[in-house]
Coordinates of C-alpha atoms and ligand atoms in Angstrom, one line a residue:
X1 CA 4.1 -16.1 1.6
X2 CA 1.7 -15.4 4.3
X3 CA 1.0 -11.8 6.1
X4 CA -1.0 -10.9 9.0
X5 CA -1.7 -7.0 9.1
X6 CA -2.8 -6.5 12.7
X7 CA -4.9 -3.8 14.8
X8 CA -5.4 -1.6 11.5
X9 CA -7.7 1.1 10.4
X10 CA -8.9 -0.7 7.0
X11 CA -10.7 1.4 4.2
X12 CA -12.1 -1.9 2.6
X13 CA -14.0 0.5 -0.4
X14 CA -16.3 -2.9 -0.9
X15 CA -20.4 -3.1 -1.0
X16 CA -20.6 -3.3 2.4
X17 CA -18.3 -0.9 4.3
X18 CA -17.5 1.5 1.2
X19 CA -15.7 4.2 2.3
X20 CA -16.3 3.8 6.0
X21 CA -13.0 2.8 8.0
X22 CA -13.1 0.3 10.4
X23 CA -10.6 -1.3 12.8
X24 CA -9.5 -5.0 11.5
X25 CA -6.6 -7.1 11.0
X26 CA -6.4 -8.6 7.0
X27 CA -4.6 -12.2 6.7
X28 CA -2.5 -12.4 3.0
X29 CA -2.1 -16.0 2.0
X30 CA -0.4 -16.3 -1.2
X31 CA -1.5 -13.7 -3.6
X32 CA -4.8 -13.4 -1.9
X33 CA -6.7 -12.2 0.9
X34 CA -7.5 -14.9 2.9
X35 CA -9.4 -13.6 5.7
X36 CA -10.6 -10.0 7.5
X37 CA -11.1 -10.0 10.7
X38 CA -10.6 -9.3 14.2
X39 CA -7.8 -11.1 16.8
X40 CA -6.8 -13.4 13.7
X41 CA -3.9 -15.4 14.7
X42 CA -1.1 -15.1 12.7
X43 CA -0.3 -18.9 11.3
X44 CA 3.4 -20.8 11.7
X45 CA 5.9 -18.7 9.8
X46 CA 3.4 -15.7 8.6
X47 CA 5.0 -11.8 8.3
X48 CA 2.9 -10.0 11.1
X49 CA 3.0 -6.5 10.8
X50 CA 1.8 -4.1 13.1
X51 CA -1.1 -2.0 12.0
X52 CA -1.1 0.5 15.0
X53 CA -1.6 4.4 13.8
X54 CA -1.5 2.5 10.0
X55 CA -4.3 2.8 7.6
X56 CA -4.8 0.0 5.1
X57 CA -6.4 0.8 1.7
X58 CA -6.8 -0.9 -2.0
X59 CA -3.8 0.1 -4.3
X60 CA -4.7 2.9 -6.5
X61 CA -5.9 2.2 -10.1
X62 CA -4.4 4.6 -12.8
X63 CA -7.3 4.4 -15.5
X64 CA -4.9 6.2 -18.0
X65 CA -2.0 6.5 -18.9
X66 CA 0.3 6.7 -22.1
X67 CA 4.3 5.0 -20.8
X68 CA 5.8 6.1 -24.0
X69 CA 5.7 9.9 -22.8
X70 CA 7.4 9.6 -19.9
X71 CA 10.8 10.8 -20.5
X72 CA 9.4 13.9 -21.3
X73 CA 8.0 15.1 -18.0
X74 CA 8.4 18.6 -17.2
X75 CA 9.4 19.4 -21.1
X76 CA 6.0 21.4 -21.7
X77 CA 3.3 24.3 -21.0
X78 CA 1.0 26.2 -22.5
X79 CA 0.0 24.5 -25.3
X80 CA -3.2 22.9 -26.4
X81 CA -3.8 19.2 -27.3
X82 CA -3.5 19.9 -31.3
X83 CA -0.3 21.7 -30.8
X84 CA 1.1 19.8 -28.1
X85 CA 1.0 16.3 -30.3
X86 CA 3.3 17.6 -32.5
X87 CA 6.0 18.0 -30.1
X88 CA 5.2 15.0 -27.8
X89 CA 4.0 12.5 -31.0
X90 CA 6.3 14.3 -33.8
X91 CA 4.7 14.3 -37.0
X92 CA 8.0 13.5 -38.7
X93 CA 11.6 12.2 -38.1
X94 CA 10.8 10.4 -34.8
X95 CA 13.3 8.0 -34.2
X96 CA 12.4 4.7 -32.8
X97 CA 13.5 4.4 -28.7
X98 CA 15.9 2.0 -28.7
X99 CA 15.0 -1.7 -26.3
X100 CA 17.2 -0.4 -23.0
X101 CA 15.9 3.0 -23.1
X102 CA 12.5 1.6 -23.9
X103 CA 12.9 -0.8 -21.0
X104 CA 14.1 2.0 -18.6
X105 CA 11.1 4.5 -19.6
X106 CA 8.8 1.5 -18.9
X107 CA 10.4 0.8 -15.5
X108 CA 10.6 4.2 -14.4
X109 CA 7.1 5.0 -15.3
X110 CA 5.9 1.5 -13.0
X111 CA 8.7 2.3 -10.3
X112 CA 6.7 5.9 -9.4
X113 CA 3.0 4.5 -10.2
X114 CA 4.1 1.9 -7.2
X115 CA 5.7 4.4 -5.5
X116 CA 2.3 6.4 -5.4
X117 CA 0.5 4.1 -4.4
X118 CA -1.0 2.8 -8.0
X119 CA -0.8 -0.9 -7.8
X120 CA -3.5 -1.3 -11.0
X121 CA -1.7 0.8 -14.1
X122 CA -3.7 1.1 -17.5
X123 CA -0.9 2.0 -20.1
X124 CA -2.0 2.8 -23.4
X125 CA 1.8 2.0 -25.1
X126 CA 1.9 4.0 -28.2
X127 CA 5.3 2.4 -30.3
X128 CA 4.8 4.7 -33.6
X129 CA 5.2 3.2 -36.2
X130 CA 5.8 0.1 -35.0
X131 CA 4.0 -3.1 -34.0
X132 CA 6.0 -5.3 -32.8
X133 CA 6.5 -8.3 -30.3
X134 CA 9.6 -8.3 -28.7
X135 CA 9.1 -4.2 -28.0
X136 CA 6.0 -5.1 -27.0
X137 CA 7.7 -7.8 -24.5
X138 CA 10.6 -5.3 -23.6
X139 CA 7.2 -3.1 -21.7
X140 CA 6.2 -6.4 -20.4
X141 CA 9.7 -7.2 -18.7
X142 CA 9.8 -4.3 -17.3
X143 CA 6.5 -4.4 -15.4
X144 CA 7.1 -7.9 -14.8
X145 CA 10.5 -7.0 -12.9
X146 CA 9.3 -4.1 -10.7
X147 CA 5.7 -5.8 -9.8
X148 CA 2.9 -3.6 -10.6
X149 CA 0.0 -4.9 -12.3
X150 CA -1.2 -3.2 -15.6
X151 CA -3.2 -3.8 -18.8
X152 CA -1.3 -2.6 -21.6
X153 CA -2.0 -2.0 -25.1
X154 CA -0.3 -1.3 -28.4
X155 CA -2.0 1.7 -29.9
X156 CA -3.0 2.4 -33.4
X157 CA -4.2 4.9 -35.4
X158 CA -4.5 3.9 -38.8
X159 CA -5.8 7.4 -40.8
X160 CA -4.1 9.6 -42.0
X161 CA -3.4 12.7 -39.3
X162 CA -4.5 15.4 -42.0
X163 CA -7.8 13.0 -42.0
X164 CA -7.8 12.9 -38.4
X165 CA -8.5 17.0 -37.9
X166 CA -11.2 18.9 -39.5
X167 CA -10.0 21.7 -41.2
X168 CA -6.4 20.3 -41.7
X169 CA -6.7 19.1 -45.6
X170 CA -8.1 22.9 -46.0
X171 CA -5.3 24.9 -43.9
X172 CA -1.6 22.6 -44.2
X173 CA -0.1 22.9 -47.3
X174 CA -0.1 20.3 -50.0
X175 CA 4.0 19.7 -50.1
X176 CA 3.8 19.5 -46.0
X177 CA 0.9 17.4 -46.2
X178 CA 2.9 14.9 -48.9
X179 CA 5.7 14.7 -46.3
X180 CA 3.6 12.5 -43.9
X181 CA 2.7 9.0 -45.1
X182 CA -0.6 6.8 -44.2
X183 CA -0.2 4.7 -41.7
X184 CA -0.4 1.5 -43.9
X185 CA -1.6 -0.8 -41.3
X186 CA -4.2 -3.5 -42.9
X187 CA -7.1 -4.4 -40.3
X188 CA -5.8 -8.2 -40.7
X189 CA -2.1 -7.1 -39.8
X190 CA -3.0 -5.9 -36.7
X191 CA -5.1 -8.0 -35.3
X192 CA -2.8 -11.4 -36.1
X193 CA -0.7 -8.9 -34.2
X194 CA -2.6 -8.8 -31.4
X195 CA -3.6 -12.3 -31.7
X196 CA 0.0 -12.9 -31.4
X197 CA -0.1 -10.4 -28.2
X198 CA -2.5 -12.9 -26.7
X199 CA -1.0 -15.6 -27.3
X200 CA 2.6 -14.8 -25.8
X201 CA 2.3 -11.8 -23.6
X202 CA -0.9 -11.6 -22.3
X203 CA -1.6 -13.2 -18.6
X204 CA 2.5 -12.6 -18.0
X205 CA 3.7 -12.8 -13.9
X206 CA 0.8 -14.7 -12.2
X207 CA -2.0 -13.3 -14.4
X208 CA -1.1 -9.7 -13.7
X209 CA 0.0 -8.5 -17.4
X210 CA -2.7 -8.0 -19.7
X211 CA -3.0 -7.1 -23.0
X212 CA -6.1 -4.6 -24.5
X213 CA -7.3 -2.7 -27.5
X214 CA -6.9 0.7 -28.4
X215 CA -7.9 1.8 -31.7
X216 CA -6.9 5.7 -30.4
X217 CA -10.1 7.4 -31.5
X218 CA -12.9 7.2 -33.3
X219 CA -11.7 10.1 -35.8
X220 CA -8.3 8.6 -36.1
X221 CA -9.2 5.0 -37.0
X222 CA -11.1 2.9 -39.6
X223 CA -14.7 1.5 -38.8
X224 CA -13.3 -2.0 -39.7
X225 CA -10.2 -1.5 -37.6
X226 CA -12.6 -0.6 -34.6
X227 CA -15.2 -3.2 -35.4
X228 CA -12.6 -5.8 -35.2
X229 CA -10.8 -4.3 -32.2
X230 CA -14.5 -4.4 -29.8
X231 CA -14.9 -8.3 -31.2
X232 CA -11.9 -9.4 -30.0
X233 CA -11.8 -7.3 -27.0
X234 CA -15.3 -8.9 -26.0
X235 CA -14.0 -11.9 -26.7
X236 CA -11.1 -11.9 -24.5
X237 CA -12.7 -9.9 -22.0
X238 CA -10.4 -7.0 -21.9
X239 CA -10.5 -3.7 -22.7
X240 CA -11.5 -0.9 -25.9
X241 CA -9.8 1.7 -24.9
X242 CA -9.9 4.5 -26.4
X243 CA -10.0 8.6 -26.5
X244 CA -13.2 10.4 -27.4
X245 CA -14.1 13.9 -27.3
X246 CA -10.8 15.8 -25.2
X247 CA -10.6 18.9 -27.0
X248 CA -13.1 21.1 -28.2
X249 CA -11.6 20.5 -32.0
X250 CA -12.4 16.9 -31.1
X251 CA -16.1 18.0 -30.5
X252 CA -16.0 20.2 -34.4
X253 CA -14.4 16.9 -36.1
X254 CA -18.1 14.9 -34.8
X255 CA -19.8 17.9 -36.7
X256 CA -17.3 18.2 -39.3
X257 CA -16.6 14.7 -40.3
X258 CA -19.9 12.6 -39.3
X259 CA -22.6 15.7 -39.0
X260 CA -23.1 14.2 -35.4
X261 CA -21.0 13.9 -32.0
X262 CA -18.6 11.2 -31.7
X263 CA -20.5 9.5 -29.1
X264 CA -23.6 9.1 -31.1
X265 CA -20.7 8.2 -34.1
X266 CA -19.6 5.6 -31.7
X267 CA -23.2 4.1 -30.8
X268 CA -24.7 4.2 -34.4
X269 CA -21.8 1.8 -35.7
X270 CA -22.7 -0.6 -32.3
X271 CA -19.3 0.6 -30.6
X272 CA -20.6 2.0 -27.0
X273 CA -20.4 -1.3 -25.0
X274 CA -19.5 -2.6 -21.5
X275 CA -16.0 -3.0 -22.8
X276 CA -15.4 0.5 -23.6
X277 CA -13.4 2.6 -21.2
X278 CA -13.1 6.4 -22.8
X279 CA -10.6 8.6 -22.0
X280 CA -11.5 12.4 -21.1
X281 CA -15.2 12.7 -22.1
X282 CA -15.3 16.5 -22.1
X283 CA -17.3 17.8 -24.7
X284 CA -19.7 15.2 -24.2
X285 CA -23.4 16.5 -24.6
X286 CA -26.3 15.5 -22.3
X287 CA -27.5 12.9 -25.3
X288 CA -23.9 11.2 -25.3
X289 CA -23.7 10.8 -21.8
X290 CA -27.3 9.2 -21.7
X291 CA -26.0 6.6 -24.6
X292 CA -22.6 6.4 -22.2
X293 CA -24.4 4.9 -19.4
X294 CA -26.8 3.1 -21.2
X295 CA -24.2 1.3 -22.9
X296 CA -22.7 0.6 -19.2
X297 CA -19.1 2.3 -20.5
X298 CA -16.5 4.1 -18.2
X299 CA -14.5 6.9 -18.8
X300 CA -11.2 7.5 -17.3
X301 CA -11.2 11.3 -16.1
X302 CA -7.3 12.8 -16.4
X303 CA -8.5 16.5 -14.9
X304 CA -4.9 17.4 -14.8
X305 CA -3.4 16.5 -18.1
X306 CA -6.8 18.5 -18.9
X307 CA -6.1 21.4 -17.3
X308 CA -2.5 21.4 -18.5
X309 CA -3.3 20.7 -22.2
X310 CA -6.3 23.4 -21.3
X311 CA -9.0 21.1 -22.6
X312 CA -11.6 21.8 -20.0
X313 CA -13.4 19.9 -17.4
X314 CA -15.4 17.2 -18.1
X315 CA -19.1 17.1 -16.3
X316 CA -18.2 14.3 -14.3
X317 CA -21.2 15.2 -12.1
X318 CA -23.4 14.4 -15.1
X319 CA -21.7 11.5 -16.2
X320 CA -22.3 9.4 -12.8
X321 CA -25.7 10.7 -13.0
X322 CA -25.9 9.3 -16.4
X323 CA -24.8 5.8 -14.6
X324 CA -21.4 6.4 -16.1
X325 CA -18.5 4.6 -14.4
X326 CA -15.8 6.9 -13.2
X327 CA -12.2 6.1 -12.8
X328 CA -9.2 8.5 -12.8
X329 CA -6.1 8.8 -15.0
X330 CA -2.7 11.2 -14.6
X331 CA -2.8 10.7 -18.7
X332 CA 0.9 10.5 -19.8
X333 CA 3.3 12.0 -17.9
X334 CA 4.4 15.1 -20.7
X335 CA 0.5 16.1 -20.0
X336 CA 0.6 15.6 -16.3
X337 CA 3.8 15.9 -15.2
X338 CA 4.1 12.8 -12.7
X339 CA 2.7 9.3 -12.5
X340 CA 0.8 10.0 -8.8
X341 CA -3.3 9.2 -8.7
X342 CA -3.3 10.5 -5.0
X343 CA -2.7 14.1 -7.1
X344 CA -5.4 13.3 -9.1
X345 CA -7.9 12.8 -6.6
X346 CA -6.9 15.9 -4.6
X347 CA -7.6 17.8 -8.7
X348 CA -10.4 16.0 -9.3
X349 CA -11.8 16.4 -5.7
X350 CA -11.6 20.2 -5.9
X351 CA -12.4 21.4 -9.6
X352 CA -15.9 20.3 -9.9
X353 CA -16.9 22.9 -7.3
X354 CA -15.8 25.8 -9.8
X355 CA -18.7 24.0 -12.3
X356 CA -21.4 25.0 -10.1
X357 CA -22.4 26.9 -7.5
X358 CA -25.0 24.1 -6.5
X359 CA -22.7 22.6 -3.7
X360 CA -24.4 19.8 -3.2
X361 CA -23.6 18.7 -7.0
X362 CA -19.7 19.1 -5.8
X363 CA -17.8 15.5 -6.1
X364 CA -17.2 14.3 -2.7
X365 CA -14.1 12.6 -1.4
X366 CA -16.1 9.0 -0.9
X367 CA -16.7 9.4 -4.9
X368 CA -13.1 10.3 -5.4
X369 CA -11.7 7.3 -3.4
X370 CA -14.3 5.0 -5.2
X371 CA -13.0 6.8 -8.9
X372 CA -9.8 5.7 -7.6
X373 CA -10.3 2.1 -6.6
X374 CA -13.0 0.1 -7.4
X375 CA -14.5 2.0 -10.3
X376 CA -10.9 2.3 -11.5
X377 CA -10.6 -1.7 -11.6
X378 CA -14.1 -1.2 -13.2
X379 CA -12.9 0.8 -16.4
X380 CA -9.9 -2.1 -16.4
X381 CA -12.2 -5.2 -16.3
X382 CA -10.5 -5.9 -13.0
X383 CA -13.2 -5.1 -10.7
X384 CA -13.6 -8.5 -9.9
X385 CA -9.7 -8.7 -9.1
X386 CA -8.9 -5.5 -7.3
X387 CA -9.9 -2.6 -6.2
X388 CA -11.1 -3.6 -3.2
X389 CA -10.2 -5.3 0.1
X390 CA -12.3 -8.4 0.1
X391 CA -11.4 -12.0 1.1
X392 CA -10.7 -13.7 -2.3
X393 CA -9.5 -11.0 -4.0
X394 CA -6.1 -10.0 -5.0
X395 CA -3.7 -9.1 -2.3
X396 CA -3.3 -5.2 -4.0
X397 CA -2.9 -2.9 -1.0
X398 CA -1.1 0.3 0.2
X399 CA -0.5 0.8 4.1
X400 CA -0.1 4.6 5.0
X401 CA 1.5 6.0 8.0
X402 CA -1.2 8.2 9.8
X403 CA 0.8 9.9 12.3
X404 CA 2.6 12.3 10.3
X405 CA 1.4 15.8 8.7
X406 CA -1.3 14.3 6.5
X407 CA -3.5 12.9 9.1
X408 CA -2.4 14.8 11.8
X409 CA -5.0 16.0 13.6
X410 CA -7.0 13.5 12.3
X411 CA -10.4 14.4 11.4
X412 CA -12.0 12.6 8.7
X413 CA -9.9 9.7 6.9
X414 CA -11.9 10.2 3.8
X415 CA -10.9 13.5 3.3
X416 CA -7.1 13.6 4.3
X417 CA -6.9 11.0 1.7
X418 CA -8.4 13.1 -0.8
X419 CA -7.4 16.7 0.4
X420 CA -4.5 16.3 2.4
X421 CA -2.2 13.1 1.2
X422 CA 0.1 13.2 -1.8
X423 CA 1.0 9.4 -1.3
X424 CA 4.1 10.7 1.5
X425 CA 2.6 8.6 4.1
X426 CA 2.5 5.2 1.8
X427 CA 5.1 2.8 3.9
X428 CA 4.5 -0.4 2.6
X429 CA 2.3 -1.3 -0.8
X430 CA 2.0 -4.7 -1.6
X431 CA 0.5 -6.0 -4.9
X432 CA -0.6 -9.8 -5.7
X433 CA 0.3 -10.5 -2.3
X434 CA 3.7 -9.1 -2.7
X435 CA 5.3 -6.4 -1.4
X436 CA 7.3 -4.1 -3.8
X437 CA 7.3 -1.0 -1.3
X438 CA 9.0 -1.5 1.9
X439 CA 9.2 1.6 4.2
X440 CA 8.8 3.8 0.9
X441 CA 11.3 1.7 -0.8
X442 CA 11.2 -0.1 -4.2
X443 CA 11.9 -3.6 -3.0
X444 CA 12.1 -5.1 -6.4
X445 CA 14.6 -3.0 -8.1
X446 CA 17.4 -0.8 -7.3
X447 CA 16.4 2.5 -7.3
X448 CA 19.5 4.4 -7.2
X449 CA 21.1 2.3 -10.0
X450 CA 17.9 3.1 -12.3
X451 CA 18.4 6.5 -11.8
X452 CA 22.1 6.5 -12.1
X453 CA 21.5 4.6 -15.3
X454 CA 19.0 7.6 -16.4
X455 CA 21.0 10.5 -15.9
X456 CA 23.8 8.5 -17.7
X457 CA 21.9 7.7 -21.1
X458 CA 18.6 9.7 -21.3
X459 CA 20.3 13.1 -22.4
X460 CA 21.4 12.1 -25.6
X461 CA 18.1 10.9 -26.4
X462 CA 16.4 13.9 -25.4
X463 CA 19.0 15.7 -27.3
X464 CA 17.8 14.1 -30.5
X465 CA 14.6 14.6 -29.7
X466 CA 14.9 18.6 -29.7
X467 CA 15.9 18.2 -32.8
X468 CA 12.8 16.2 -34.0
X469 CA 10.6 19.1 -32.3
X470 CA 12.3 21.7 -33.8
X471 CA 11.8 19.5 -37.8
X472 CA 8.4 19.4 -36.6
X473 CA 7.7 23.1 -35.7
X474 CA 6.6 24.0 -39.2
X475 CA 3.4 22.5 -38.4
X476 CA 2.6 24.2 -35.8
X477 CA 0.9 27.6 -37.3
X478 CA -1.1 25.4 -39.2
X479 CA -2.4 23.1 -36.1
X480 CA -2.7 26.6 -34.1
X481 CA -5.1 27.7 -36.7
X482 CA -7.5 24.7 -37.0
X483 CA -7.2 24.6 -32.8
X484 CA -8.4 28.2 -33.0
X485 CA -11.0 27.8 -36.2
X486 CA -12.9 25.0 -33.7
X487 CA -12.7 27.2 -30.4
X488 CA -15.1 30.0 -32.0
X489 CA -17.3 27.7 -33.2
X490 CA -20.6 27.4 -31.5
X491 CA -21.7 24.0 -31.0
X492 CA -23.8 24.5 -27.9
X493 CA -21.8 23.4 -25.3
X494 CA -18.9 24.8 -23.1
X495 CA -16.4 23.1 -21.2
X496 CA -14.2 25.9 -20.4
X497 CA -14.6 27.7 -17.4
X498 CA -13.0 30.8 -18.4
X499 CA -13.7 33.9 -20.6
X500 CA -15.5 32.3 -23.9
X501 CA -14.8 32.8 -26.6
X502 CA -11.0 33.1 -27.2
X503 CA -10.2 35.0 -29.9
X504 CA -12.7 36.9 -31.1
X505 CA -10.5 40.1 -30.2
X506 CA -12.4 41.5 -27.1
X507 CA -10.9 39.0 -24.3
X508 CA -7.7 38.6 -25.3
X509 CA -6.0 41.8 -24.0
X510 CA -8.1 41.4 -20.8
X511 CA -6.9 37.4 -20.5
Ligands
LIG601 ZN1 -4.4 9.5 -23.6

C-alpha cells in the first residue's frame, strides 16, 4: 500500500525540525515512510490524500498504562493509591476474567488509545494470579485485530502484599493477614514463562507486538526475580518496567524497609539502567533523580491518575534537568478515567506552573509534545521505530483537521495541540503504514458491534465484581491507617501542593 499526503502542515518532532511545523507532502510505501518532501509525485496506484488545512503529526505514545483496569472506568474517587488497590486489585475473591471478556477489555482499551490518537500503547497487563499463554495471546489478538502497536507485559509481584507496605504486618490483623496467600511464583517459573512469551508472542503483526518485563516494584518483588527480569530484558532489548516511588507511603517503605529511598535501593543492587522505564517518580529526592539520569532511565509521568489517586506531582522540571527521559502515561483507566494522551498533555502542560512561581521553570508545550512522541518511543525502546516522522521510520501518524474549534484562529500549532486539542480534530491515524482511523472511524473493527457486545455482557461481570469490593472492604481501615501513618511522617520532601500535613488535626476542618 502506498500513500501520498500532499500540501500538509507536518510537525516532524525529529533532530532537525523538532517541534517546528513546516509545509511538506510525506510518501507512505509499505509500512514506512519512504520520502518527505515537496511536489512528490504520487506513484501508479498510490492513495493521495489531500493535506490542505490538515496537520500531520507522529502517533501519540502512551508510556503507561495497566489494560486490565479498563472496565472499571468511572467506578472511583477520592481515594488514595493504598486504598484504591484494594477495590481495583481486590485482595481476595477476584475472579479470573473470562477469554471473551478479556478479549473485549483489551480491544476496547486499543479501540480509544487509536481513537486518541495513541498509535504506540505501553500496557502493563496485570492477569492476577495467573501466568499464562494463551491469556496472554487472547491481549495479543486483540491488538493484533484492531492495529495499534504496543509493548505488553505480564506483571508480577511475587511478595507477599502485607510485605509489600510498611506498617501492614504491625496494623492488619493476624487472621486477615492468614486469609491472603504468597504469591508462590519461583524466579525460574516465570521467566521459562516469559521465555515462552518470547518465543511465541513477541514480534506478533509485522513486528508491532512486543513483549517486556515488569517485576511491579521494587518493594513488591524479590531481588532475584528483578535481577533476572533486567538480564533478560537487556538481552532482548525490551523494556523493565516498573513503578517506583508514586505514593508518599511508597517513599516511608524505602525508609522503612531498606533504611534508604528506593531509587538508591534500585541503583545499589545494579537495577537503574538504560532499560528501565519508571512509572510516576514522585517522591523522588534530588540524589535519585541524579542516579535516574545517570543511569540514562525514563519515567513515564501519569499526572492525572496522580491527581486522581492524590499522589502528588512529580518534579518533572527536575527530572529533565537531571537528563531524565520524559514520556507520558493516562496510567490505567480506573485511575484516569479514559485512555486519551492528548488529555494528558493538556494536565501535564498546565500543573507544573502551580510548582513554582519561577515561570521560566514551567514545562512548555514543545517539551509536552516531545514527552508525547519521541521521548515516549524513548521509555518503549522504540525511539528508533516511532515517534517521529522521519524517512525510514515506521509509518505511525495521526492527521488532524485544523479548521475546526481547536485551531481556529490559529495561533501557534504547538500550543493548540497542547492547550486546545482533546484529539476531536484527529481524521485519519495510520499506524505501520496502515490506516485504522478513517474520518474518526475504527477501520479495523466494528465499533458499534463492540459496544453492543459490551453493554450486552459487561454488567454481570461488574455485578460480581461489587461483590468482590464489598469481601474486600474489611481491609480498608487498616490500609487507611498505614496511608495516614506515612503522610505525617517527615522525610524531607513534599510532593503535595496543598495544606501539609494532613491529619494532624489543625487542617482538616479548614480542607
Ligand atoms: Zn501503573
Amino acid at each position: 500500500m502506498t500513500t501520498l499526503i500532499r500540501n500538509a502542515t507536518i510537525l516532524a518532532m525529529d533532530a532537525a525540525h523538532g517541534a517546528t511545523p513546516f509545509l511538506g507532502d510525506i510518501l507512505v510505501e509499505g509500512d514506512r515512510i519512504a520520502t518527505i518532501g515537496h511536489g512528490l509525485e504520487a506513484p501508479p496506484g498510490a492513495k493521495v490524500i489531500e493535506g490542505r488545512d490538515r496537520l500531520v503529526m507522529p502517533g501519540l505514545v502512551n508510556a503507561h498504562i495497566h489494560s486490565s483496569e479498563t472496565f472499571f472506568k468511572g467506578r472511583y474517587q477520592n481515594m488514595p493509591l493504598e486504598v484504591w488497590t484494594l477495590y481495583a486489585y481486590p485482595l481476595v475473591g477476584a475472579p479470573v476474567i473470562p477469554e471473551r471478556l478479556l478479549y473485549l477489555r483489551s480491544l476496547l482499551t486499543a479501540m480509544e488509545a487509536l481513537k486518541g490518537g495513541v498509535t504506540t500503547m505501553v500496557d502493563d497487563f496485570f492477569d492476577p494470579p495467573r501466568f499464562d499463554l494463551d491469556r496472554l495471546g487472547i491481549v495479543f489478538s486483540a491488538y493484533d485485530a484492531v492495529g495499534i502497536r504496543a509493548n505488553v507485559s505480564n506483571a508480577i509481584i511475587d511478595r507477599h502484599i502485607f510485605d509489600t507496605l510498611p506498617f501492614a504486618r504491625e496494623i492488619v490483623p493476624a487472621a486477615l493477614q492468614a486469609a491472603i496467600p504468597d504469591p508462590g511464583f519461583t524466579v525460574d517459573g516465570y521467566m521459562d514463562y516469559c521465555r515462552s512469551v518470547f518465543a511465541s508472542l513477541h514480534g506478533r503483526g509485522n513486528g508491532r507486538l512486543r513483549f517486556m518485563l515488569a517485576p511491579s516494584a521494587p518493594q513488591r518483588c524479590s531481588v532475584p526475580l528483578m535481577e533476572a527480569c533486567l538480564a533478560l530484558a537487556v538481552e532482548k532489548g525490551v523494556p523493565y518496567h516498573t513503578h517506583i516511588l508514586e505514593t508518599k507511603t511508597q517513599a516511608v517503605t524505602g525508609e522503612e524497609f531498606y533504611g534508604k529511598t528506593l531509587i538508591r535501593y534500585m541503583h545499589d543492587l545494579g537495577l537503574l539502567a538504560r532499560n528501565v522505564t519508571i512509572a510516576h517518580s514522585i517522591w523522588v529526592t534530588d540524589e535519585d533523580m541524579v542516579l535516574m539520569g545517570s543511569a540514562d532511565c525514563s519515567i513515564a509521568h501519569n499526572c492525572i491518575s496522580n491527581q486522581k489517586l492524590g499522589a502528588g506531582v512529580a518534579p518533572v522540571r527536575r527530572l529533565l534537568d537531571a537528563g531524565v527521559n520524559v514520556g507520558l502515561g493516562t496510567d490505567g483507566l480506573c485511575s484516569n478515567d479514559t485512555a486519551r494522551i492528548f488529555d494528558v498533555m493538556r494536565a501535564a502542560g498546565l500543573i507544573h506552573g502551580t510548582a513554582t512561581p519561577d515561570y521560566e521553570r514551567w514545562v512548555t508545550s514543545e517539551e509536552i509534545l516531545t514527552a508525547a512522541t519521541i521521548k515516549g518511543a524513548r521509555t518503549a525502546l522504540l525511539d528508533h521505530v516511532t515517534g517521529s516522522l522521519e524517512v525510514g521510520k515506521k509509518a505511525d501518524l495521526l492527521i488532524l483537521k485544523m479548521d475546526g474549534f481547536n485551531f481556529s484562529p490559529m495561533n501557534d500549532i504547538r500550543h493548540h495541540l497542547v492547550y486546545c486539542e482533546n484529539g476531536q480534530s484527529i481524521e485519519t491515524v495510520m499506524v505501520d503504514g496502515a490506516v485504522v482511523v478513517a474520518n474518526g472511524r475504527l477501520t479495523t473493527v466494528d465499533e458499534d458491534a463492540v459496544f453492543a457486545e459490551l453493554r450486552e455482557i459487561v454488567p454481570a461481570w461488574l455485578t460480581e465484581h461489587a461483590e468482590v469490593e464489598a469481601r474486600n472492604k474489611v481491609f480498608e481501615p487498616y490500609m487507611r491507617e498505614l496511608h495516614r501513618r506515612a503522610t505525617i511522617r517527615d522525610i524531607g520532601i513534599n510532593r503535595y501542593q496543598g495544606d501539609m500535613p494532613f491529619w494532624t488535626g489543625q487542617n482538616r476542618a479548614s480542607a
